[in-house]
């Protein structure tokens, strides 16, 4: 409907989507990459979140790795199988998002069943960067890859993950005896207990003969639960409590996903062929980048509240909802 309104041409849905093959999808991806880069170059260098001040003094970038799922029509089930029997087709859009500008550094599209850790962009291993990840990215091999590459990570630690304790920096109990024990064993046997609601230890990661040291932090949550984190960020950069606070910044990736879904209409995809889906996804990214460029072109009031800025951004995204069909109308 938007295509007809914008171009005045009448075209059946099948003929419309046949225009978009894999090569065109890759072209749209390249255009989207350039649009994002334009946003990155236009963004003010002094605009990073205040919460990242210390991190950005020590690291070249702070990023979030995550994915969002989108259902498709049944005809796409042969190349994009989902985990649902009632809605058998869906894809994941994987993104590595910089918290400097809330735009993707790298991205990719896979069937929904693909595990997040298998689709982690290689850019997450860039030396000097820090990447926040959720439990879906737990993979000791990838953690070792990051350490060997000089990249940092901060991820929630799975309960069954039991690295070897090398040294206790914060925690009550028998610190010397805890050395060399598996973390879970040291906890169960009372060799390691919280100190002021915190545990902070050096651990050894190991897989297939490869080893490296990392840091495990436990912080008491608001309801008394214990939250575990695995990271390589040093104590001179983040204290144990600051590790937990920094991890909360991971939710900012949801702002990007919400803008794509609710703002520029990612949830309204009608395509079923891989090339068409790819083309439409990156058309949405282009529309979002254009909205950000418009936002950056507007002078911000120094006293503007976060709510006012967020409202302005959402209004821009909604105003550009029709950008994607306009781009596609010139194919």
mmCIF file of N, CA and C in Angstrom, residues 161-265:
data_model
loop_
_atom_site.group_PDB
_atom_site.id
_atom_site.type_symbol
_atom_site.label_atom_id
_atom_site.label_comp_id
_atom_site.label_asym_id
_atom_site.label_seq_id
_atom_site.Cartn_x
_atom_site.Cartn_y
_atom_site.Cartn_z
ATOM 1 N N UNK A 161 28.672 -23.109 35.193
ATOM 2 C CA UNK A 161 30.031 -22.769 34.784
ATOM 3 C C UNK A 161 30.888 -22.678 36.042
ATOM 4 N N UNK A 162 31.858 -23.569 36.186
ATOM 5 C CA UNK A 162 32.644 -23.640 37.417
ATOM 6 C C UNK A 162 34.134 -23.532 37.120
ATOM 7 N N UNK A 163 34.631 -22.327 36.871
ATOM 8 C CA UNK A 163 36.066 -22.166 36.624
ATOM 9 C C UNK A 163 36.883 -22.393 37.896
ATOM 10 N N UNK A 164 38.166 -22.579 37.727
ATOM 11 C CA UNK A 164 39.067 -22.821 38.850
ATOM 12 C C UNK A 164 39.472 -21.494 39.496
ATOM 13 N N UNK A 165 39.391 -21.435 40.819
ATOM 14 C CA UNK A 165 39.753 -20.224 41.552
ATOM 15 C C UNK A 165 41.273 -20.102 41.619
ATOM 16 N N UNK A 166 41.790 -18.944 41.239
ATOM 17 C CA UNK A 166 43.229 -18.683 41.315
ATOM 18 C C UNK A 166 43.581 -17.832 42.530
ATOM 19 N N UNK A 167 42.747 -16.842 42.815
ATOM 20 C CA UNK A 167 43.016 -15.953 43.944
ATOM 21 C C UNK A 167 41.735 -15.255 44.356
ATOM 22 N N UNK A 168 41.560 -15.085 45.661
ATOM 23 C CA UNK A 168 40.379 -14.405 46.198
ATOM 24 C C UNK A 168 40.757 -12.968 46.557
ATOM 25 N N UNK A 169 40.076 -12.010 45.954
ATOM 26 C CA UNK A 169 40.332 -10.595 46.242
ATOM 27 C C UNK A 169 39.295 -10.023 47.200
ATOM 28 N N UNK A 170 38.077 -10.521 47.149
ATOM 29 C CA UNK A 170 37.022 -10.080 48.063
ATOM 30 C C UNK A 170 36.148 -11.285 48.373
ATOM 31 N N UNK A 171 36.023 -11.600 49.654
ATOM 32 C CA UNK A 171 35.242 -12.766 50.052
ATOM 33 C C UNK A 171 35.772 -13.336 51.352
ATOM 34 N N UNK A 172 34.869 -13.793 52.192
ATOM 35 C CA UNK A 172 35.260 -14.412 53.452
ATOM 36 C C UNK A 172 35.487 -15.904 53.256
ATOM 37 N N UNK A 173 36.013 -16.538 54.283
ATOM 38 C CA UNK A 173 36.259 -17.978 54.211
ATOM 39 C C UNK A 173 37.746 -18.275 54.274
ATOM 40 N N UNK A 174 38.102 -19.454 53.825
ATOM 41 C CA UNK A 174 39.507 -19.875 53.830
ATOM 42 C C UNK A 174 40.097 -19.609 52.451
ATOM 43 N N UNK A 175 40.606 -18.415 52.270
ATOM 44 C CA UNK A 175 41.050 -17.957 50.955
ATOM 45 C C UNK A 175 42.143 -18.842 50.365
ATOM 46 N N UNK A 176 43.096 -19.224 51.194
ATOM 47 C CA UNK A 176 44.217 -20.020 50.683
ATOM 48 C C UNK A 176 43.732 -21.384 50.219
ATOM 49 N N UNK A 177 42.870 -22.013 50.987
ATOM 50 C CA UNK A 177 42.364 -23.338 50.620
ATOM 51 C C UNK A 177 41.443 -23.279 49.407
ATOM 52 N N UNK A 178 40.841 -22.127 49.180
ATOM 53 C CA UNK A 178 39.943 -21.987 48.025
ATOM 54 C C UNK A 178 40.709 -21.982 46.707
ATOM 55 N N UNK A 179 41.985 -21.638 46.760
ATOM 56 C CA UNK A 179 42.784 -21.606 45.533
ATOM 57 C C UNK A 179 42.896 -23.006 44.926
ATOM 58 N N UNK A 180 42.687 -23.082 43.639
ATOM 59 C CA UNK A 180 42.782 -24.366 42.946
ATOM 60 C C UNK A 180 41.483 -25.152 42.937
ATOM 61 N N UNK A 181 40.490 -24.715 43.733
ATOM 62 C CA UNK A 181 39.204 -25.399 43.766
ATOM 63 C C UNK A 181 38.289 -24.856 42.667
ATOM 64 N N UNK A 182 37.350 -25.679 42.250
ATOM 65 C CA UNK A 182 36.307 -25.183 41.363
ATOM 66 C C UNK A 182 35.437 -24.208 42.147
ATOM 67 N N UNK A 183 34.962 -23.194 41.486
ATOM 68 C CA UNK A 183 34.205 -22.146 42.162
ATOM 69 C C UNK A 183 33.004 -22.706 42.913
ATOM 70 N N UNK A 184 32.252 -23.595 42.267
ATOM 71 C CA UNK A 184 31.073 -24.170 42.927
ATOM 72 C C UNK A 184 31.462 -24.991 44.151
ATOM 73 N N UNK A 185 32.578 -25.721 44.067
ATOM 74 C CA UNK A 185 33.032 -26.522 45.210
ATOM 75 C C UNK A 185 33.446 -25.620 46.370
ATOM 76 N N UNK A 186 34.156 -24.543 46.068
ATOM 77 C CA UNK A 186 34.591 -23.622 47.115
ATOM 78 C C UNK A 186 33.391 -22.999 47.823
ATOM 79 N N UNK A 187 32.343 -22.735 47.081
ATOM 80 C CA UNK A 187 31.136 -22.156 47.673
ATOM 81 C C UNK A 187 30.386 -23.180 48.515
ATOM 82 N N UNK A 188 30.207 -24.377 47.966
ATOM 83 C CA UNK A 188 29.453 -25.414 48.672
ATOM 84 C C UNK A 188 30.146 -25.861 49.952
ATOM 85 N N UNK A 189 31.476 -25.871 49.945
ATOM 86 C CA UNK A 189 32.235 -26.329 51.107
ATOM 87 C C UNK A 189 32.549 -25.202 52.093
ATOM 88 N N UNK A 190 32.037 -24.019 51.824
ATOM 89 C CA UNK A 190 32.216 -22.909 52.749
ATOM 90 C C UNK A 190 33.592 -22.276 52.731
ATOM 91 N N UNK A 191 34.392 -22.612 51.732
ATOM 92 C CA UNK A 191 35.722 -22.008 51.620
ATOM 93 C C UNK A 191 35.648 -20.565 51.116
ATOM 94 N N UNK A 192 34.521 -20.223 50.520
ATOM 95 C CA UNK A 192 34.349 -18.891 49.946
ATOM 96 C C UNK A 192 32.944 -18.394 50.248
ATOM 97 N N UNK A 193 32.876 -17.219 50.881
ATOM 98 C CA UNK A 193 31.587 -16.626 51.223
ATOM 99 C C UNK A 193 31.616 -15.133 50.894
ATOM 100 N N UNK A 194 30.426 -14.557 50.849
ATOM 101 C CA UNK A 194 30.332 -13.129 50.542
ATOM 102 C C UNK A 194 30.958 -12.283 51.642
ATOM 103 N N UNK A 195 31.510 -11.174 51.219
ATOM 104 C CA UNK A 195 32.051 -10.185 52.147
ATOM 105 C C UNK A 195 31.435 -8.839 51.798
ATOM 106 N N UNK A 196 30.516 -8.389 52.653
ATOM 107 C CA UNK A 196 29.808 -7.156 52.336
ATOM 108 C C UNK A 196 28.932 -7.296 51.114
ATOM 109 N N UNK A 197 28.385 -8.498 50.890
ATOM 110 C CA UNK A 197 27.521 -8.746 49.740
ATOM 111 C C UNK A 197 28.261 -8.916 48.436
ATOM 112 N N UNK A 198 29.592 -9.101 48.497
ATOM 113 C CA UNK A 198 30.406 -9.160 47.281
ATOM 114 C C UNK A 198 31.388 -10.325 47.332
ATOM 115 N N UNK A 199 31.610 -10.944 46.175
ATOM 116 C CA UNK A 199 32.705 -11.893 45.965
ATOM 117 C C UNK A 199 33.447 -11.438 44.716
ATOM 118 N N UNK A 200 34.772 -11.426 44.781
ATOM 119 C CA UNK A 200 35.582 -10.998 43.636
ATOM 120 C C UNK A 200 36.831 -11.870 43.594
ATOM 121 N N UNK A 201 36.929 -12.715 42.572
ATOM 122 C CA UNK A 201 38.038 -13.670 42.504
ATOM 123 C C UNK A 201 38.640 -13.711 41.100
ATOM 124 N N UNK A 202 39.916 -14.088 41.041
ATOM 125 C CA UNK A 202 40.548 -14.426 39.772
ATOM 126 C C UNK A 202 40.281 -15.896 39.500
ATOM 127 N N UNK A 203 39.982 -16.231 38.255
ATOM 128 C CA UNK A 203 39.703 -17.626 37.893
ATOM 129 C C UNK A 203 40.491 -18.001 36.643
ATOM 130 N N UNK A 204 40.561 -19.290 36.403
ATOM 131 C CA UNK A 204 41.210 -19.793 35.196
ATOM 132 C C UNK A 204 40.170 -20.391 34.260
ATOM 133 N N UNK A 205 40.129 -19.882 33.029
ATOM 134 C CA UNK A 205 39.278 -20.455 31.994
ATOM 135 C C UNK A 205 40.098 -21.470 31.223
ATOM 136 N N UNK A 206 39.493 -22.581 30.873
ATOM 137 C CA UNK A 206 40.236 -23.615 30.158
ATOM 138 C C UNK A 206 39.319 -24.377 29.208
ATOM 139 N N UNK A 207 39.867 -24.678 28.033
ATOM 140 C CA UNK A 207 39.141 -25.469 27.055
ATOM 141 C C UNK A 207 40.124 -26.043 26.043
ATOM 142 N N UNK A 208 40.114 -27.365 25.918
ATOM 143 C CA UNK A 208 40.935 -28.073 24.944
ATOM 144 C C UNK A 208 42.397 -27.648 25.000
ATOM 145 N N UNK A 209 42.932 -27.584 26.211
ATOM 146 C CA UNK A 209 44.343 -27.267 26.384
ATOM 147 C C UNK A 209 44.671 -25.791 26.418
ATOM 148 N N UNK A 210 43.717 -24.949 26.111
ATOM 149 C CA UNK A 210 43.928 -23.498 26.157
ATOM 150 C C UNK A 210 43.503 -22.970 27.525
ATOM 151 N N UNK A 211 44.270 -22.061 28.079
ATOM 152 C CA UNK A 211 43.932 -21.487 29.378
ATOM 153 C C UNK A 211 44.179 -19.979 29.371
ATOM 154 N N UNK A 212 43.461 -19.289 30.239
ATOM 155 C CA UNK A 212 43.654 -17.850 30.428
ATOM 156 C C UNK A 212 42.977 -17.460 31.733
ATOM 157 N N UNK A 213 43.434 -16.390 32.333
ATOM 158 C CA UNK A 213 42.829 -15.929 33.578
ATOM 159 C C UNK A 213 41.779 -14.863 33.298
ATOM 160 N N UNK A 214 40.763 -14.836 34.143
ATOM 161 C CA UNK A 214 39.687 -13.862 34.035
ATOM 162 C C UNK A 214 39.231 -13.517 35.449
ATOM 163 N N UNK A 215 38.137 -12.826 35.543
ATOM 164 C CA UNK A 215 37.651 -12.340 36.826
ATOM 165 C C UNK A 215 36.190 -12.698 36.995
ATOM 166 N N UNK A 216 35.830 -13.229 38.155
ATOM 167 C CA UNK A 216 34.437 -13.532 38.474
ATOM 168 C C UNK A 216 34.003 -12.651 39.641
ATOM 169 N N UNK A 217 32.849 -12.028 39.465
ATOM 170 C CA UNK A 217 32.299 -11.131 40.482
ATOM 171 C C UNK A 217 30.884 -11.581 40.829
ATOM 172 N N UNK A 218 30.564 -11.598 42.107
ATOM 173 C CA UNK A 218 29.195 -11.862 42.564
ATOM 174 C C UNK A 218 28.739 -10.667 43.393
ATOM 175 N N UNK A 219 27.549 -10.180 43.091
ATOM 176 C CA UNK A 219 26.986 -9.032 43.802
ATOM 177 C C UNK A 219 25.562 -9.374 44.211
ATOM 178 N N UNK A 220 25.188 -8.998 45.408
ATOM 179 C CA UNK A 220 23.843 -9.279 45.899
ATOM 180 C C UNK A 220 22.832 -8.384 45.200
ATOM 181 N N UNK A 221 21.771 -9.005 44.656
ATOM 182 C CA UNK A 221 20.737 -8.264 43.959
ATOM 183 C C UNK A 221 19.761 -7.610 44.912
ATOM 184 N N UNK A 222 18.805 -6.839 44.388
ATOM 185 C CA UNK A 222 17.857 -6.103 45.235
ATOM 186 C C UNK A 222 16.959 -6.999 46.076
ATOM 187 N N UNK A 223 16.749 -8.232 45.639
ATOM 188 C CA UNK A 223 15.896 -9.154 46.390
ATOM 189 C C UNK A 223 16.722 -10.200 47.137
ATOM 190 N N UNK A 224 17.999 -9.926 47.312
ATOM 191 C CA UNK A 224 18.860 -10.827 48.061
ATOM 192 C C UNK A 224 19.480 -11.934 47.242
ATOM 193 N N UNK A 225 19.139 -12.001 45.944
ATOM 194 C CA UNK A 225 19.716 -13.038 45.098
ATOM 195 C C UNK A 225 21.150 -12.676 44.739
ATOM 196 N N UNK A 226 21.941 -13.679 44.410
ATOM 197 C CA UNK A 226 23.338 -13.463 44.049
ATOM 198 C C UNK A 226 23.480 -13.454 42.530
ATOM 199 N N UNK A 227 24.055 -12.393 42.002
ATOM 200 C CA UNK A 227 24.243 -12.268 40.560
ATOM 201 C C UNK A 227 25.724 -12.405 40.223
ATOM 202 N N UNK A 228 26.004 -13.309 39.287
ATOM 203 C CA UNK A 228 27.386 -13.626 38.939
ATOM 204 C C UNK A 228 27.758 -13.039 37.582
ATOM 205 N N UNK A 229 28.984 -12.536 37.505
ATOM 206 C CA UNK A 229 29.490 -11.955 36.259
ATOM 207 C C UNK A 229 30.896 -12.475 35.982
ATOM 208 N N UNK A 230 31.184 -12.648 34.707
ATOM 209 C CA UNK A 230 32.522 -13.030 34.254
ATOM 210 C C UNK A 230 33.049 -11.895 33.385
ATOM 211 N N UNK A 231 34.253 -11.426 33.673
ATOM 212 C CA UNK A 231 34.794 -10.304 32.914
ATOM 213 C C UNK A 231 36.314 -10.344 32.889
ATOM 214 N N UNK A 232 36.883 -9.525 32.022
ATOM 215 C CA UNK A 232 38.334 -9.342 31.985
ATOM 216 C C UNK A 232 38.706 -7.899 32.311
ATOM 217 N N UNK A 233 37.733 -7.089 32.668
ATOM 218 C CA UNK A 233 38.005 -5.696 33.034
ATOM 219 C C UNK A 233 38.666 -5.665 34.408
ATOM 220 N N UNK A 234 39.778 -4.964 34.514
ATOM 221 C CA UNK A 234 40.551 -4.950 35.747
ATOM 222 C C UNK A 234 39.891 -4.207 36.887
ATOM 223 N N UNK A 235 40.346 -4.493 38.096
ATOM 224 C CA UNK A 235 39.797 -3.846 39.291
ATOM 225 C C UNK A 235 40.185 -2.379 39.369
ATOM 226 N N UNK A 236 41.225 -1.994 38.647
ATOM 227 C CA UNK A 236 41.606 -0.587 38.614
ATOM 228 C C UNK A 236 40.656 0.235 37.748
ATOM 229 N N UNK A 237 39.848 -0.450 36.945
ATOM 230 C CA UNK A 237 38.868 0.222 36.085
ATOM 231 C C UNK A 237 37.473 0.147 36.689
ATOM 232 N N UNK A 238 37.065 -1.044 37.139
ATOM 233 C CA UNK A 238 35.743 -1.249 37.733
ATOM 234 C C UNK A 238 35.871 -2.046 39.024
ATOM 235 N N UNK A 239 35.295 -1.535 40.098
ATOM 236 C CA UNK A 239 35.189 -2.328 41.315
ATOM 237 C C UNK A 239 34.123 -3.396 41.113
ATOM 238 N N UNK A 240 33.981 -4.290 42.071
ATOM 239 C CA UNK A 240 32.977 -5.351 41.953
ATOM 240 C C UNK A 240 31.573 -4.768 41.806
ATOM 241 N N UNK A 241 31.241 -3.780 42.620
ATOM 242 C CA UNK A 241 29.915 -3.167 42.535
ATOM 243 C C UNK A 241 29.731 -2.433 41.214
ATOM 244 N N UNK A 242 30.801 -1.832 40.710
ATOM 245 C CA UNK A 242 30.719 -1.123 39.436
ATOM 246 C C UNK A 242 30.554 -2.080 38.262
ATOM 247 N N UNK A 243 31.046 -3.310 38.405
ATOM 248 C CA UNK A 243 30.835 -4.321 37.363
ATOM 249 C C UNK A 243 29.341 -4.552 37.171
ATOM 250 N N UNK A 244 28.625 -4.732 38.281
ATOM 251 C CA UNK A 244 27.180 -4.956 38.206
ATOM 252 C C UNK A 244 26.460 -3.735 37.646
ATOM 253 N N UNK A 245 26.885 -2.544 38.050
ATOM 254 C CA UNK A 245 26.263 -1.319 37.539
ATOM 255 C C UNK A 245 26.520 -1.159 36.048
ATOM 256 N N UNK A 246 27.748 -1.444 35.615
ATOM 257 C CA UNK A 246 28.086 -1.307 34.196
ATOM 258 C C UNK A 246 27.271 -2.268 33.344
ATOM 259 N N UNK A 247 27.039 -3.475 33.849
ATOM 260 C CA UNK A 247 26.302 -4.470 33.064
ATOM 261 C C UNK A 247 24.875 -4.021 32.786
ATOM 262 N N UNK A 248 24.337 -3.192 33.657
ATOM 263 C CA UNK A 248 22.969 -2.703 33.457
ATOM 264 C C UNK A 248 22.846 -1.877 32.181
ATOM 265 N N UNK A 249 23.951 -1.367 31.668
ATOM 266 C CA UNK A 249 23.914 -0.583 30.430
ATOM 267 C C UNK A 249 23.571 -1.440 29.223
ATOM 268 N N UNK A 250 23.631 -2.758 29.387
ATOM 269 C CA UNK A 250 23.345 -3.657 28.270
ATOM 270 C C UNK A 250 21.928 -3.460 27.737
ATOM 271 N N UNK A 251 21.022 -3.015 28.578
ATOM 272 C CA UNK A 251 19.616 -2.860 28.148
ATOM 273 C C UNK A 251 19.467 -1.817 27.047
ATOM 274 N N UNK A 252 20.468 -0.944 26.861
ATOM 275 C CA UNK A 252 20.340 0.114 25.859
ATOM 276 C C UNK A 252 20.216 -0.439 24.445
ATOM 277 N N UNK A 253 20.664 -1.673 24.225
ATOM 278 C CA UNK A 253 20.506 -2.269 22.894
ATOM 279 C C UNK A 253 19.026 -2.420 22.555
ATOM 280 N N UNK A 254 18.185 -2.549 23.581
ATOM 281 C CA UNK A 254 16.750 -2.692 23.345
ATOM 282 C C UNK A 254 16.153 -1.428 22.727
ATOM 283 N N UNK A 255 16.782 -0.286 22.942
ATOM 284 C CA UNK A 255 16.299 0.949 22.322
ATOM 285 C C UNK A 255 16.412 0.866 20.805
ATOM 286 N N UNK A 256 17.512 0.279 20.335
ATOM 287 C CA UNK A 256 17.691 0.101 18.894
ATOM 288 C C UNK A 256 16.658 -0.870 18.341
ATOM 289 N N UNK A 257 16.481 -1.997 19.014
ATOM 290 C CA UNK A 257 15.517 -2.991 18.544
ATOM 291 C C UNK A 257 14.094 -2.426 18.547
ATOM 292 N N UNK A 258 13.760 -1.660 19.582
ATOM 293 C CA UNK A 258 12.409 -1.086 19.655
ATOM 294 C C UNK A 258 12.191 -0.083 18.536
ATOM 295 N N UNK A 259 13.227 0.720 18.234
ATOM 296 C CA UNK A 259 13.102 1.696 17.152
ATOM 297 C C UNK A 259 12.897 0.999 15.813
ATOM 298 N N UNK A 260 13.585 -0.125 15.603
ATOM 299 C CA UNK A 260 13.438 -0.859 14.348
ATOM 300 C C UNK A 260 12.059 -1.509 14.242
ATOM 301 N N UNK A 261 11.575 -2.062 15.350
ATOM 302 C CA UNK A 261 10.304 -2.791 15.310
ATOM 303 C C UNK A 261 9.097 -1.851 15.362
ATOM 304 N N UNK A 262 9.071 -0.990 16.360
ATOM 305 C CA UNK A 262 7.907 -0.122 16.531
ATOM 306 C C UNK A 262 8.000 1.140 15.698
ATOM 307 N N UNK A 263 9.210 1.610 15.461
ATOM 308 C CA UNK A 263 9.384 2.862 14.756
ATOM 309 C C UNK A 263 9.310 2.745 13.247
ATOM 310 N N UNK A 264 10.205 1.939 12.648
ATOM 311 C CA UNK A 264 10.263 1.861 11.185
ATOM 312 C C UNK A 264 9.631 0.586 10.634
ATOM 313 N N UNK A 265 8.950 -0.183 11.474
ATOM 314 C CA UNK A 265 8.089 -1.247 10.973
ATOM 315 C C UNK A 265 8.725 -2.581 10.656
#
